[in-house]
Amino acid sequence: MHRRALVLFSGGQDSTTCLAHALARFEHVETLGFDYGQRHHVELQARLNVLRELRERFPQWATRLGDDHVLDLAVLGAVSDTSLTRDMAFRMEASGLPNTFVPGRNLLFLTLAAALAYRRGMTVLVTGVCETDFSGYPDCRDDTMKALQVALTLGMDHRFLIDTPLMWIDKADTWRMAEQLGGKDLVDLIVEHSHTCYLGDRTHRHDWGWGCGSCPACELRARGWAAYADTTR
Ligand code: ZN
């Protein structure tokens, strides 16, 4: 029971840490990404780079790392109007949610992940959702995940476990978790190869990795890194 896991893997800091968490814990791990017409195919490239580097640098994990899947979710563009799918600037809405928010997007991601996991004999769905930094996303909340775990388990008559290792920790602790899982090698890999920047910038290199340095995703990553670095010096 619960030996095979599917990790929702976008190529960012959070999901790369979740992938390492899964590789340390489960016998067989596969990865799933979604292509929803992101302006930044740099994210999809980052996924491949992270997987390649993990295989090369962590042979003990390479034997557990199975297939990578990418599902085309261009349909999201038909039900949303956001800066991820159209050529609009990133901004915060009056609702307090960024305009990149696609209502219920994670519900869709996890439902598709469950269908794939069912077909391939996996029971654990690992996702980097977190209430700590982005409590504005209702589909990232712990209660939503617990309700969805029950709904998917009943609806597919297949016992699912939704594993959310980052739910209650902040970005500094996410770096610490990476260090605990794979030491400095893993931290270095995440800094260099994971991608977080909303603008898809891979031309500016900072202590914490590549990015524009000023979008909300970069700011959050930089703040987390600074807090982490302060305690490791
Ligand atoms: Zn940025």
Tab-separated table of C-alpha atoms and ligand atoms in Angstrom:
chain	number	residue	atom	x	y	z
A	1	MET	CA	0.000	0.000	0.000
A	2	HIS	CA	1.237	3.446	-0.938
A	3	ARG	CA	4.544	2.458	-2.500
A	4	ARG	CA	4.029	4.076	-5.883
A	5	ALA	CA	3.657	7.817	-6.256
A	6	LEU	CA	2.828	10.296	-8.981
A	7	VAL	CA	4.320	13.755	-8.429
A	8	LEU	CA	2.686	16.831	-9.919
A	9	PHE	CA	5.869	18.335	-11.267
A	10	SER	CA	6.067	21.771	-12.873
A	11	GLY	CA	9.838	22.242	-12.723
A	12	GLY	CA	9.633	24.884	-9.994
A	13	GLN	CA	11.343	24.973	-6.609
A	14	ASP	CA	8.345	23.561	-4.756
A	15	SER	CA	7.554	20.644	-7.013
A	16	THR	CA	11.237	19.747	-7.382
A	17	THR	CA	11.470	19.530	-3.583
A	18	CYS	CA	8.300	17.421	-3.584
A	19	LEU	CA	9.853	15.129	-6.179
A	20	ALA	CA	12.940	14.622	-3.991
A	21	HIS	CA	10.653	13.959	-1.023
A	22	ALA	CA	8.822	11.300	-3.035
A	23	LEU	CA	12.059	9.711	-4.309
A	24	ALA	CA	13.334	9.420	-0.738
A	25	ARG	CA	10.112	7.793	0.412
A	26	PHE	CA	8.462	5.713	-2.316
A	27	GLU	CA	9.710	2.724	-4.306
A	28	HIS	CA	8.481	3.953	-7.656
A	29	VAL	CA	7.895	7.558	-8.663
A	30	GLU	CA	6.517	9.021	-11.877
A	31	THR	CA	6.085	12.682	-12.765
A	32	LEU	CA	3.272	14.630	-14.379
A	33	GLY	CA	3.298	18.093	-15.907
A	34	PHE	CA	0.659	20.114	-17.701
A	35	ASP	CA	1.071	22.132	-20.847
A	36	TYR	CA	-1.626	24.787	-20.887
A	37	GLY	CA	-0.238	27.100	-23.485
A	38	GLN	CA	1.993	28.800	-20.971
A	39	ARG	CA	3.761	31.693	-22.545
A	40	HIS	CA	6.855	30.230	-20.981
A	41	HIS	CA	7.883	26.978	-22.446
A	42	VAL	CA	10.930	27.644	-20.320
A	43	GLU	CA	8.951	25.896	-17.530
A	44	LEU	CA	8.543	22.739	-19.559
A	45	GLN	CA	12.237	22.818	-20.421
A	46	ALA	CA	13.126	23.309	-16.744
A	47	ARG	CA	11.220	20.109	-15.908
A	48	LEU	CA	13.371	18.115	-18.318
A	49	ASN	CA	16.585	19.697	-17.044
A	50	VAL	CA	15.687	18.931	-13.410
A	51	LEU	CA	14.841	15.300	-14.245
A	52	ARG	CA	18.101	14.873	-16.158
A	53	GLU	CA	20.178	16.361	-13.340
A	54	LEU	CA	18.409	14.291	-10.664
A	55	ARG	CA	19.154	11.112	-12.629
A	56	GLU	CA	22.806	12.073	-13.075
A	57	ARG	CA	23.576	13.303	-9.581
A	58	PHE	CA	21.415	10.984	-7.460
A	59	PRO	CA	21.874	7.406	-8.685
A	60	GLN	CA	20.053	6.065	-5.609
A	61	TRP	CA	16.982	7.962	-6.808
A	62	ALA	CA	17.459	7.350	-10.521
A	63	THR	CA	16.455	3.702	-10.094
A	64	ARG	CA	13.139	4.774	-8.573
A	65	LEU	CA	12.361	7.496	-11.073
A	66	GLY	CA	9.997	6.198	-13.734
A	67	ASP	CA	8.147	7.742	-16.640
A	68	ASP	CA	7.504	11.441	-17.087
A	69	HIS	CA	4.103	12.472	-18.433
A	70	VAL	CA	2.950	15.772	-19.903
A	71	LEU	CA	-0.746	16.322	-20.533
A	72	ASP	CA	-1.947	18.960	-22.924
A	73	LEU	CA	-4.381	21.244	-21.110
A	74	ALA	CA	-4.804	23.892	-23.788
A	75	VAL	CA	-8.499	23.731	-22.904
A	76	LEU	CA	-7.709	25.863	-19.842
A	77	GLY	CA	-7.244	28.756	-22.228
A	78	ALA	CA	-10.892	28.401	-23.221
A	79	VAL	CA	-12.154	28.828	-19.667
A	80	SER	CA	-9.708	31.411	-18.392
A	81	ASP	CA	-8.328	34.760	-19.345
A	82	THR	CA	-5.103	35.058	-17.479
A	83	SER	CA	-1.559	36.191	-17.900
A	84	LEU	CA	-0.457	32.564	-18.100
A	85	THR	CA	-2.401	31.880	-21.260
A	86	ARG	CA	-2.756	35.303	-22.864
A	87	ASP	CA	-0.368	38.113	-23.379
A	88	MET	CA	-1.394	40.106	-20.307
A	89	ALA	CA	0.724	41.558	-17.532
A	90	PHE	CA	0.722	39.879	-14.154
A	91	ARG	CA	-1.257	41.847	-11.565
A	92	MET	CA	-3.257	41.400	-8.381
A	93	GLU	CA	-7.055	41.495	-8.671
A	94	ALA	CA	-9.426	43.253	-6.276
A	95	SER	CA	-10.312	39.793	-4.925
A	96	GLY	CA	-6.778	39.539	-3.554
A	97	LEU	CA	-5.957	36.795	-6.049
A	98	PRO	CA	-3.427	37.271	-8.850
A	99	ASN	CA	-4.877	37.404	-12.365
A	100	THR	CA	-2.977	34.194	-13.120
A	101	PHE	CA	-5.550	32.398	-10.984
A	102	VAL	CA	-7.635	29.853	-12.880
A	103	PRO	CA	-10.555	28.896	-10.641
A	104	GLY	CA	-10.235	25.333	-9.412
A	105	ARG	CA	-7.169	24.620	-11.516
A	106	ASN	CA	-5.684	22.292	-8.916
A	107	LEU	CA	-8.924	20.320	-8.728
A	108	LEU	CA	-8.574	19.625	-12.429
A	109	PHE	CA	-4.846	18.829	-12.149
A	110	LEU	CA	-5.369	16.367	-9.310
A	111	THR	CA	-8.365	14.700	-10.947
A	112	LEU	CA	-6.351	14.093	-14.111
A	113	ALA	CA	-3.390	12.957	-12.000
A	114	ALA	CA	-5.653	10.476	-10.198
A	115	ALA	CA	-6.958	9.073	-13.485
A	116	LEU	CA	-3.387	8.573	-14.713
A	117	ALA	CA	-2.282	7.127	-11.364
A	118	TYR	CA	-5.205	4.695	-11.406
A	119	ARG	CA	-4.281	3.467	-14.858
A	120	ARG	CA	-0.618	3.002	-13.868
A	121	GLY	CA	-1.174	1.417	-10.464
A	122	MET	CA	-0.123	4.333	-8.278
A	123	THR	CA	-1.951	5.403	-5.130
A	124	VAL	CA	-0.057	8.462	-3.887
A	125	LEU	CA	-0.443	11.888	-5.481
A	126	VAL	CA	2.274	14.284	-4.346
A	127	THR	CA	1.666	17.999	-4.793
A	128	GLY	CA	3.466	21.128	-3.608
A	129	VAL	CA	0.368	23.050	-2.596
A	130	CYS	CA	0.906	25.255	0.416
A	131	GLU	CA	-1.268	27.410	2.655
A	132	THR	CA	1.630	29.355	4.122
A	133	ASP	CA	2.717	31.702	1.348
A	134	PHE	CA	-0.312	31.788	-0.910
A	135	SER	CA	-3.349	31.384	1.309
A	136	GLY	CA	-5.288	33.232	-1.406
A	137	TYR	CA	-5.592	30.101	-3.528
A	138	PRO	CA	-8.619	28.197	-2.242
A	139	ASP	CA	-7.755	25.143	-4.325
A	140	CYS	CA	-4.408	24.850	-2.493
A	141	ARG	CA	-5.894	24.648	0.985
A	142	ASP	CA	-5.538	21.643	3.218
A	143	ASP	CA	-9.304	21.180	3.543
A	144	THR	CA	-9.670	21.215	-0.251
A	145	MET	CA	-6.996	18.521	-0.563
A	146	LYS	CA	-8.609	16.357	2.119
A	147	ALA	CA	-12.046	16.684	0.511
A	148	LEU	CA	-10.573	15.873	-2.891
A	149	GLN	CA	-8.765	12.818	-1.507
A	150	VAL	CA	-12.095	11.484	-0.305
A	151	ALA	CA	-13.900	12.395	-3.531
A	152	LEU	CA	-11.260	10.753	-5.756
A	153	THR	CA	-11.074	7.649	-3.560
A	154	LEU	CA	-14.849	7.221	-3.706
A	155	GLY	CA	-15.294	8.322	-7.304
A	156	MET	CA	-12.657	5.948	-8.693
A	157	ASP	CA	-13.076	3.241	-6.040
A	158	HIS	CA	-9.290	3.309	-5.581
A	159	ARG	CA	-7.566	4.326	-2.332
A	160	PHE	CA	-5.712	7.575	-2.984
A	161	LEU	CA	-3.427	9.445	-0.637
A	162	ILE	CA	-2.784	13.108	-1.464
A	163	ASP	CA	0.618	13.861	0.031
A	164	THR	CA	1.326	17.591	0.578
A	165	PRO	CA	4.787	17.875	2.155
A	166	LEU	CA	4.905	21.677	1.862
A	167	MET	CA	1.431	22.473	3.172
A	168	TRP	CA	2.474	24.112	6.453
A	169	ILE	CA	5.998	25.305	5.771
A	170	ASP	CA	7.324	28.530	4.261
A	171	LYS	CA	9.808	29.005	1.424
A	172	ALA	CA	12.841	29.084	3.758
A	173	ASP	CA	11.775	25.719	5.182
A	174	THR	CA	11.313	24.398	1.656
A	175	TRP	CA	15.026	25.081	1.029
A	176	ARG	CA	15.830	23.396	4.366
A	177	MET	CA	13.754	20.384	3.373
A	178	ALA	CA	15.728	20.107	0.127
A	179	GLU	CA	18.977	20.247	2.094
A	180	GLN	CA	17.786	17.508	4.447
A	181	LEU	CA	16.742	15.322	1.521
A	182	GLY	CA	19.727	15.721	-0.771
A	183	GLY	CA	22.273	17.979	0.910
A	184	LYS	CA	23.972	20.880	-0.781
A	185	ASP	CA	23.958	19.004	-4.107
A	186	LEU	CA	20.183	19.089	-4.217
A	187	VAL	CA	20.006	22.725	-3.104
A	188	ASP	CA	22.474	23.639	-5.872
A	189	LEU	CA	20.481	21.658	-8.430
A	190	ILE	CA	17.252	23.444	-7.470
A	191	VAL	CA	18.924	26.864	-7.541
A	192	GLU	CA	20.385	26.278	-10.987
A	193	HIS	CA	17.738	24.258	-12.802
A	194	SER	CA	14.295	24.820	-11.280
A	195	HIS	CA	12.239	27.676	-12.641
A	196	THR	CA	9.880	29.944	-10.686
A	197	CYS	CA	9.774	33.351	-12.433
A	198	TYR	CA	6.359	34.292	-13.841
A	199	LEU	CA	8.024	36.173	-16.680
A	200	GLY	CA	10.085	33.190	-17.832
A	201	ASP	CA	13.336	35.095	-17.360
A	202	ARG	CA	16.462	32.898	-17.586
A	203	THR	CA	18.901	35.737	-18.245
A	204	HIS	CA	19.387	37.132	-14.730
A	205	ARG	CA	21.212	34.912	-12.230
A	206	HIS	CA	20.795	35.553	-8.500
A	207	ASP	CA	21.980	33.647	-5.410
A	208	TRP	CA	18.603	31.886	-5.455
A	209	GLY	CA	18.562	31.052	-9.161
A	210	TRP	CA	17.375	32.520	-12.463
A	211	GLY	CA	14.570	35.061	-12.823
A	212	CYS	CA	13.552	38.653	-13.370
A	213	GLY	CA	13.922	39.332	-9.644
A	214	SER	CA	10.844	41.528	-9.387
A	215	CYS	CA	7.713	39.485	-10.168
A	216	PRO	CA	5.824	38.082	-7.141
A	217	ALA	CA	7.197	34.580	-7.722
A	218	CYS	CA	10.783	35.832	-7.832
A	219	GLU	CA	10.233	38.014	-4.764
A	220	LEU	CA	8.851	35.079	-2.800
A	221	ARG	CA	11.708	32.814	-3.870
A	222	ALA	CA	14.319	35.497	-3.072
A	223	ARG	CA	12.826	36.179	0.368
A	224	GLY	CA	12.747	32.491	1.208
A	225	TRP	CA	16.318	32.054	0.058
A	226	ALA	CA	17.499	35.032	2.142
A	227	ALA	CA	15.836	33.640	5.268
A	228	TYR	CA	17.325	30.191	4.576
A	229	ALA	CA	20.807	31.553	3.832
A	230	ASP	CA	20.762	33.651	7.026
A	231	THR	CA	20.408	30.522	9.140
A	232	THR	CA	22.966	28.402	7.288
A	233	ARG	CA	25.863	30.881	7.290
B	1	ZN	ZN	10.355	36.867	-12.024
